[in-house]
Short mmCIF file of the N, C-alpha and C atoms (twelve columns), coordinates in Angstrom:
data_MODEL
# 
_entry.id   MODEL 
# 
loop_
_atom_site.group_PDB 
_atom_site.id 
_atom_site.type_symbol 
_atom_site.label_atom_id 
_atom_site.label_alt_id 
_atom_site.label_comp_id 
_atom_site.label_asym_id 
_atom_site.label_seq_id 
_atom_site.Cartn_x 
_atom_site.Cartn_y 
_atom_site.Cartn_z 
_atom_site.pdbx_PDB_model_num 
ATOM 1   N N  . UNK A 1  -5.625  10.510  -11.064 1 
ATOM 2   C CA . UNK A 1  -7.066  10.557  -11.136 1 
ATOM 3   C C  . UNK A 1  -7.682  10.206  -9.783  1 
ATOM 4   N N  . UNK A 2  -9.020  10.659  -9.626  1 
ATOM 5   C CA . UNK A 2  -9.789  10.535  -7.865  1 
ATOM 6   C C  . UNK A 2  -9.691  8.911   -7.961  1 
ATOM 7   N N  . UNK A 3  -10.210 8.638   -9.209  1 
ATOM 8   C CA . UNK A 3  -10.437 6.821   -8.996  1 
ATOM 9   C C  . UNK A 3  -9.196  6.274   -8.736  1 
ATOM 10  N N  . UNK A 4  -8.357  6.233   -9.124  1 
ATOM 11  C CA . UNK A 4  -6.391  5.539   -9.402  1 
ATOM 12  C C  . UNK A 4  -6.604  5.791   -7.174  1 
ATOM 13  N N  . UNK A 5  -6.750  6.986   -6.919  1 
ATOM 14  C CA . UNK A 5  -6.136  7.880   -5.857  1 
ATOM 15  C C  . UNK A 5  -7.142  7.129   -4.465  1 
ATOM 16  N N  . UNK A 6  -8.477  6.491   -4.828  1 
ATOM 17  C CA . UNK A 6  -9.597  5.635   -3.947  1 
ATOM 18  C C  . UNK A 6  -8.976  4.327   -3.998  1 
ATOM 19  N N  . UNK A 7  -8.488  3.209   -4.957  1 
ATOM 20  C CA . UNK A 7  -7.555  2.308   -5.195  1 
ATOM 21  C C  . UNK A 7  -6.869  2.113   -4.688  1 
ATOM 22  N N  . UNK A 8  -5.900  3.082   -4.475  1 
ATOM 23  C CA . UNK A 8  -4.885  2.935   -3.907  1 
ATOM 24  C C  . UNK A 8  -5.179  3.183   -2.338  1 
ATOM 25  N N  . UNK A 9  -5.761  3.926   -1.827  1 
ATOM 26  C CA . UNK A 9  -5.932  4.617   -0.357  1 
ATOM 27  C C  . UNK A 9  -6.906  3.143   0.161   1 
ATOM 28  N N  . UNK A 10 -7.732  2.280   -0.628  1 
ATOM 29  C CA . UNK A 10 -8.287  0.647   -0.061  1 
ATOM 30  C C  . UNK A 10 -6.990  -0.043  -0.310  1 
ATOM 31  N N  . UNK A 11 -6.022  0.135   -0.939  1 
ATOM 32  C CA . UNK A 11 -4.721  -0.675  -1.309  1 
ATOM 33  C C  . UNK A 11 -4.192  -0.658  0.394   1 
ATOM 34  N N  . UNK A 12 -3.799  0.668   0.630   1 
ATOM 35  C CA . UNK A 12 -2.893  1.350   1.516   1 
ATOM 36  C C  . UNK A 12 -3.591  0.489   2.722   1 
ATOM 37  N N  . UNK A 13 -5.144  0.841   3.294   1 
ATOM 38  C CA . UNK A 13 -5.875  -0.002  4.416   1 
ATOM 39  C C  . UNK A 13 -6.186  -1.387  4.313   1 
ATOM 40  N N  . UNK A 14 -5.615  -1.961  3.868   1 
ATOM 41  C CA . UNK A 14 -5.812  -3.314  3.317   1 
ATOM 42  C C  . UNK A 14 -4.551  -4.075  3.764   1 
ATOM 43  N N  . UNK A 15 -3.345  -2.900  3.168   1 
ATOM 44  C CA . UNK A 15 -1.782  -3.790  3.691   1 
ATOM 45  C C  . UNK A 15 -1.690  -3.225  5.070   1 
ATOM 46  N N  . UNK A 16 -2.226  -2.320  5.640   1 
ATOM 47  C CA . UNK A 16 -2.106  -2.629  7.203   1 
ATOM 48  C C  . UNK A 16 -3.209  -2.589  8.042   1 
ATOM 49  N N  . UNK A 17 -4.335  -3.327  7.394   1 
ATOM 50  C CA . UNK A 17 -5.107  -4.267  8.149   1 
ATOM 51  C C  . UNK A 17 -4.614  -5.433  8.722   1 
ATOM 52  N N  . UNK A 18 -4.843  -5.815  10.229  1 
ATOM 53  C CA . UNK A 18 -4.150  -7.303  10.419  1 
ATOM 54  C C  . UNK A 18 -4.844  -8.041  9.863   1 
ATOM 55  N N  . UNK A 19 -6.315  -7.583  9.742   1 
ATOM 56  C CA . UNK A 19 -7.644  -8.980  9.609   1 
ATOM 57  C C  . UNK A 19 -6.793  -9.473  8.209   1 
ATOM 58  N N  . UNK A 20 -6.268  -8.538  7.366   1 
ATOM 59  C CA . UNK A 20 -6.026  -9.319  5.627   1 
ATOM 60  C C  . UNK A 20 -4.493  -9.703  5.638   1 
ATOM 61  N N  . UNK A 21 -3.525  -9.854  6.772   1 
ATOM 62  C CA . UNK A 21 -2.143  -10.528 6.507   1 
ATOM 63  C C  . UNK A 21 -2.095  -11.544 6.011   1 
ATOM 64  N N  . UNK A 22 -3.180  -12.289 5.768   1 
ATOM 65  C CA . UNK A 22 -3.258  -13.579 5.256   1 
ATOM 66  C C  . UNK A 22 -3.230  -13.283 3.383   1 
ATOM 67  N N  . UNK A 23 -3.883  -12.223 3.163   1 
ATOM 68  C CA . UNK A 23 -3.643  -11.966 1.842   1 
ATOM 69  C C  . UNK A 23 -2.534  -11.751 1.348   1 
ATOM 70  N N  . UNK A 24 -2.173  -12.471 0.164   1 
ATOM 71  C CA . UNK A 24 -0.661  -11.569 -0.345  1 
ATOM 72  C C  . UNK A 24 -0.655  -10.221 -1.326  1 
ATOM 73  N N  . UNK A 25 0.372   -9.334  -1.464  1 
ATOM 74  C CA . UNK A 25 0.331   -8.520  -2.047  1 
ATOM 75  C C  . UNK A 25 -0.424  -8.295  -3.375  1 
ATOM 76  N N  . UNK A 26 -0.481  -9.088  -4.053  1 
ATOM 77  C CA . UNK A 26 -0.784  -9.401  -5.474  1 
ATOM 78  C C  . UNK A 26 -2.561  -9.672  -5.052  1 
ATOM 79  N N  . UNK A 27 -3.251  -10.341 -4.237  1 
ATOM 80  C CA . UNK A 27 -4.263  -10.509 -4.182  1 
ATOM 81  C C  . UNK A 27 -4.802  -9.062  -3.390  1 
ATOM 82  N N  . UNK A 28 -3.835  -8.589  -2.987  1 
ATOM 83  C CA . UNK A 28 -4.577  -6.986  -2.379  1 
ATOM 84  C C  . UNK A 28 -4.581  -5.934  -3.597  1 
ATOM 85  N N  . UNK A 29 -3.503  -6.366  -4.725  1 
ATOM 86  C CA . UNK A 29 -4.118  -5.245  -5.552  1 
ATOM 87  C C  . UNK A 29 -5.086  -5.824  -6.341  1 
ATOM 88  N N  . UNK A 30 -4.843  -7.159  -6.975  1 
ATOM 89  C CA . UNK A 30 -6.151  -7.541  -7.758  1 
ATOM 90  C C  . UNK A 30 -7.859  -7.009  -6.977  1 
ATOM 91  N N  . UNK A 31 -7.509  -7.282  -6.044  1 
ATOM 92  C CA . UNK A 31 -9.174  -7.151  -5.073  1 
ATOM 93  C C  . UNK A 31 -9.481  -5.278  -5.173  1 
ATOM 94  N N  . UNK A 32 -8.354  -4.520  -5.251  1 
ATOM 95  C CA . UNK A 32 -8.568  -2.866  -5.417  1 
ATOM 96  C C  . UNK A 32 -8.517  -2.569  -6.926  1 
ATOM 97  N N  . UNK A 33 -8.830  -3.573  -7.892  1 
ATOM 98  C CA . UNK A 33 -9.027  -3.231  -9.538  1 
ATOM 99  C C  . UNK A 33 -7.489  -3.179  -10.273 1 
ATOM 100 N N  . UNK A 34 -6.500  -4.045  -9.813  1 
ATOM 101 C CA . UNK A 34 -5.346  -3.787  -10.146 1 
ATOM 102 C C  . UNK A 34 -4.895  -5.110  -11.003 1 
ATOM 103 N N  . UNK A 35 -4.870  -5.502  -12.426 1 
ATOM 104 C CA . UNK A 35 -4.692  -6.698  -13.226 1 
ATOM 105 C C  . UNK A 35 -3.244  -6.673  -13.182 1 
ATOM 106 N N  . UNK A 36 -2.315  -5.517  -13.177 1 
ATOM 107 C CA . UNK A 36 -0.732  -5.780  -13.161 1 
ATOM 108 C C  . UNK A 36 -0.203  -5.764  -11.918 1 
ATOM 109 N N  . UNK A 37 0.649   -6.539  -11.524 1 
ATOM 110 C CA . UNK A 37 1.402   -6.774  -10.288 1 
ATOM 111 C C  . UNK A 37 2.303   -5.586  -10.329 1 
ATOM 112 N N  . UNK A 38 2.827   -5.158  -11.748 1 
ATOM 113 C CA . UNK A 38 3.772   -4.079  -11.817 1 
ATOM 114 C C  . UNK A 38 3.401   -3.122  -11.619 1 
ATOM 115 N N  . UNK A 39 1.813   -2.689  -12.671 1 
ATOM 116 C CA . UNK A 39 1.321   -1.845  -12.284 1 
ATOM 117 C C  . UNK A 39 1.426   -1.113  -11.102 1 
ATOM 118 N N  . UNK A 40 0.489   -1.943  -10.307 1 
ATOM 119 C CA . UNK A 40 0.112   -2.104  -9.261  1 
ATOM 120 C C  . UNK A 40 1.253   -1.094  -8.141  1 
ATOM 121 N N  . UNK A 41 2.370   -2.041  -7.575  1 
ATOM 122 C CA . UNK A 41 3.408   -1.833  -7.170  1 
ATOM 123 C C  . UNK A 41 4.049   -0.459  -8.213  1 
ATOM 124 N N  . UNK A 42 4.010   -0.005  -9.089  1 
ATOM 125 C CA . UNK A 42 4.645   1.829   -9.683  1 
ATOM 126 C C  . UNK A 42 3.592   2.350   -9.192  1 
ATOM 127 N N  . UNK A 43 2.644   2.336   -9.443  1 
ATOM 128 C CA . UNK A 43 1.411   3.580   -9.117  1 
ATOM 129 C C  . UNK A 43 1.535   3.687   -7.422  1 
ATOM 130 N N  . UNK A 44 1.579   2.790   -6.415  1 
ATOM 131 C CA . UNK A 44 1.432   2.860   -5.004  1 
ATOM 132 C C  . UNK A 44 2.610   3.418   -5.000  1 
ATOM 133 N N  . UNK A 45 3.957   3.025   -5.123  1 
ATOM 134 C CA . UNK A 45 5.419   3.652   -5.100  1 
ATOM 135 C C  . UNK A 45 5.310   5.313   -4.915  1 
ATOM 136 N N  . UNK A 46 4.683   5.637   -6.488  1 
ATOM 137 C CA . UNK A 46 5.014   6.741   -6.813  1 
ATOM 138 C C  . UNK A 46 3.822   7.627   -5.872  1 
ATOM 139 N N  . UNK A 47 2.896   7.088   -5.039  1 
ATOM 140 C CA . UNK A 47 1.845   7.724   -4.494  1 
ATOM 141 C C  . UNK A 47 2.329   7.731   -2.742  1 
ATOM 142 N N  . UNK A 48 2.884   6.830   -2.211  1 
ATOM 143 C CA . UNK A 48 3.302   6.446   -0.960  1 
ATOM 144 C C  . UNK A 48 5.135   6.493   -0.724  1 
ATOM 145 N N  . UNK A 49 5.534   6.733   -1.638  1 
ATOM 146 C CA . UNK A 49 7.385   6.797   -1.800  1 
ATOM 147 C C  . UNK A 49 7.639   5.121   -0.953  1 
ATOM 148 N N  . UNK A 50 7.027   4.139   -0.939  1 
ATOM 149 C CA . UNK A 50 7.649   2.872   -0.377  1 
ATOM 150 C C  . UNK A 50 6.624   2.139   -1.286  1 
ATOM 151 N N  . UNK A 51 7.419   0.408   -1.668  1 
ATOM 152 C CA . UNK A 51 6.425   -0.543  -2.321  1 
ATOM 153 C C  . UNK A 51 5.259   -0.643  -1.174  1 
ATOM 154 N N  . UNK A 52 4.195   -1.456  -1.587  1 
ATOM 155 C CA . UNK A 52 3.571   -2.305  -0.912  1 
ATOM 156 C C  . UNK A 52 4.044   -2.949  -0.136  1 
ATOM 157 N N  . UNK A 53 5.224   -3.761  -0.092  1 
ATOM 158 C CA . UNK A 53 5.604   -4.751  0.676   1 
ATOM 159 C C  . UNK A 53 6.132   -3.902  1.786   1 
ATOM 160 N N  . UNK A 54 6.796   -2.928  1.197   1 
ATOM 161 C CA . UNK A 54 7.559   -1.738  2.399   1 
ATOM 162 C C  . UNK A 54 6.450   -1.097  3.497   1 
ATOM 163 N N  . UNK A 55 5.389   -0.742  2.710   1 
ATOM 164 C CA . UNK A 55 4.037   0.070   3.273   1 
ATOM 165 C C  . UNK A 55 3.506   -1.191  4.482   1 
ATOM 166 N N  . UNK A 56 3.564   -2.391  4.372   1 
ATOM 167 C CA . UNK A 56 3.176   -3.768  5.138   1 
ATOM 168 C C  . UNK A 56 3.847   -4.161  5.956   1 
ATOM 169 N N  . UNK A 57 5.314   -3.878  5.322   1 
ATOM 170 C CA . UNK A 57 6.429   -4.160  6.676   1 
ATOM 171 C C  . UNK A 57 6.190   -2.855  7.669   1 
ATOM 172 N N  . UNK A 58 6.278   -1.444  7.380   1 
ATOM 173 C CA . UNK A 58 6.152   -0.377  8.500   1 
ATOM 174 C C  . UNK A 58 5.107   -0.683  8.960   1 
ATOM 175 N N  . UNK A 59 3.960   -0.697  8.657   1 
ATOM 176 C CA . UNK A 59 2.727   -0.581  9.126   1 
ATOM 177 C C  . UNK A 59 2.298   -1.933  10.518  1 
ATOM 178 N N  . UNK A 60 3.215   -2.499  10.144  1 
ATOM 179 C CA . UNK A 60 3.357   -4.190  10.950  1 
ATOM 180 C C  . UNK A 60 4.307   -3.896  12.254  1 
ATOM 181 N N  . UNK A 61 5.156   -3.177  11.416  1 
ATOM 182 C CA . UNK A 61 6.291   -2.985  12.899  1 
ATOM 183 C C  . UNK A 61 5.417   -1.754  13.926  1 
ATOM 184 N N  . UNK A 62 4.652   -1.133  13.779  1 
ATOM 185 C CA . UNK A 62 3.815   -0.330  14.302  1 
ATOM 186 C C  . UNK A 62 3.939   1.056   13.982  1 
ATOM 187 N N  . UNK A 63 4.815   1.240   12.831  1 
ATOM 188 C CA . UNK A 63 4.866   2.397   12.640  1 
ATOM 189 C C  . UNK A 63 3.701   3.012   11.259  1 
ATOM 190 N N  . UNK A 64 3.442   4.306   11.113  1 
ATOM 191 C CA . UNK A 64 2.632   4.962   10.801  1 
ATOM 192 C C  . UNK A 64 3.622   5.272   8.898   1 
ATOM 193 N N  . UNK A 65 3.047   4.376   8.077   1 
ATOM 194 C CA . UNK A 65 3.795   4.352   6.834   1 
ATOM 195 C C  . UNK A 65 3.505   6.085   6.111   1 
ATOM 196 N N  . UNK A 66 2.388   6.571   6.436   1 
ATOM 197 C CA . UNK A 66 2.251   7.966   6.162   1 
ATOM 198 C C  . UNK A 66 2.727   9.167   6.318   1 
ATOM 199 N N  . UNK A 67 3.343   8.791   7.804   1 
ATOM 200 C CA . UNK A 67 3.947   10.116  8.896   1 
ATOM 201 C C  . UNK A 67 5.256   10.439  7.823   1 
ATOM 202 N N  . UNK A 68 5.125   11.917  8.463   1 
ATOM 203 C CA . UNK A 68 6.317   12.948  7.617   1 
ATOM 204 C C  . UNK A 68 7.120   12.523  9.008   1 
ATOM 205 N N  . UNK A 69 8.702   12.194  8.369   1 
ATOM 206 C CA . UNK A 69 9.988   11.594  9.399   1 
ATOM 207 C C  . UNK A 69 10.507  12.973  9.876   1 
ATOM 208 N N  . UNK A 70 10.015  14.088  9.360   1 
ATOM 209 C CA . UNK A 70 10.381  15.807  9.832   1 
ATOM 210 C C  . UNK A 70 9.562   16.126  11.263  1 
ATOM 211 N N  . UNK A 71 8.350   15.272  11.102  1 
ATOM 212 C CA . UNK A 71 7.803   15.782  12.415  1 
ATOM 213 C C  . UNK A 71 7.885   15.334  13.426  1 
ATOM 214 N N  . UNK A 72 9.395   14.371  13.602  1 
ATOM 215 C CA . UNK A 72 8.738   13.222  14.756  1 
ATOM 216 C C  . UNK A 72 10.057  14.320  15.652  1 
ATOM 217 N N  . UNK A 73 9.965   13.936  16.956  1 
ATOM 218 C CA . UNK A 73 10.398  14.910  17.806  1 
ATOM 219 C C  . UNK A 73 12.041  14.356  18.389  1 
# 
């Protein structure tokens, strides 16, 4: 759904914002309308192919958690 798909895409800028490293995972989905931790973590999975925590670790090491690994040269 567009709404699930806006959720998640403030989920996604949220875990690699530096300003919110102070937040933990669980308080970044509660704050994007997310009451299950499980939830939470299947719906981003199945939308991003990595958890949250995975999407926070790339995005930290400086890499681009979105990029297709086909296009890099």
């Amino acid at each position: 759904s567009r709404i699930l798909g806006m959720r998640l895409g403030m989920a996604a800028g949220l875990l690699s914002d530096p300003a919110t490293r102070s937040l933990n995972i669980s308080e970044i989905g509660y704050i994007c309308g997310f009451v299950s931790n499980a939830h939470f973590s299947r719906v981003f999975r199945n939308r991003f192919d990595c958890t949250p925590r995975q999407y926070r670790r790339l995005s930290r090491d400086g890499h681009d958690p979105l990029a297709d690994d086909s296009q890099d040269s």
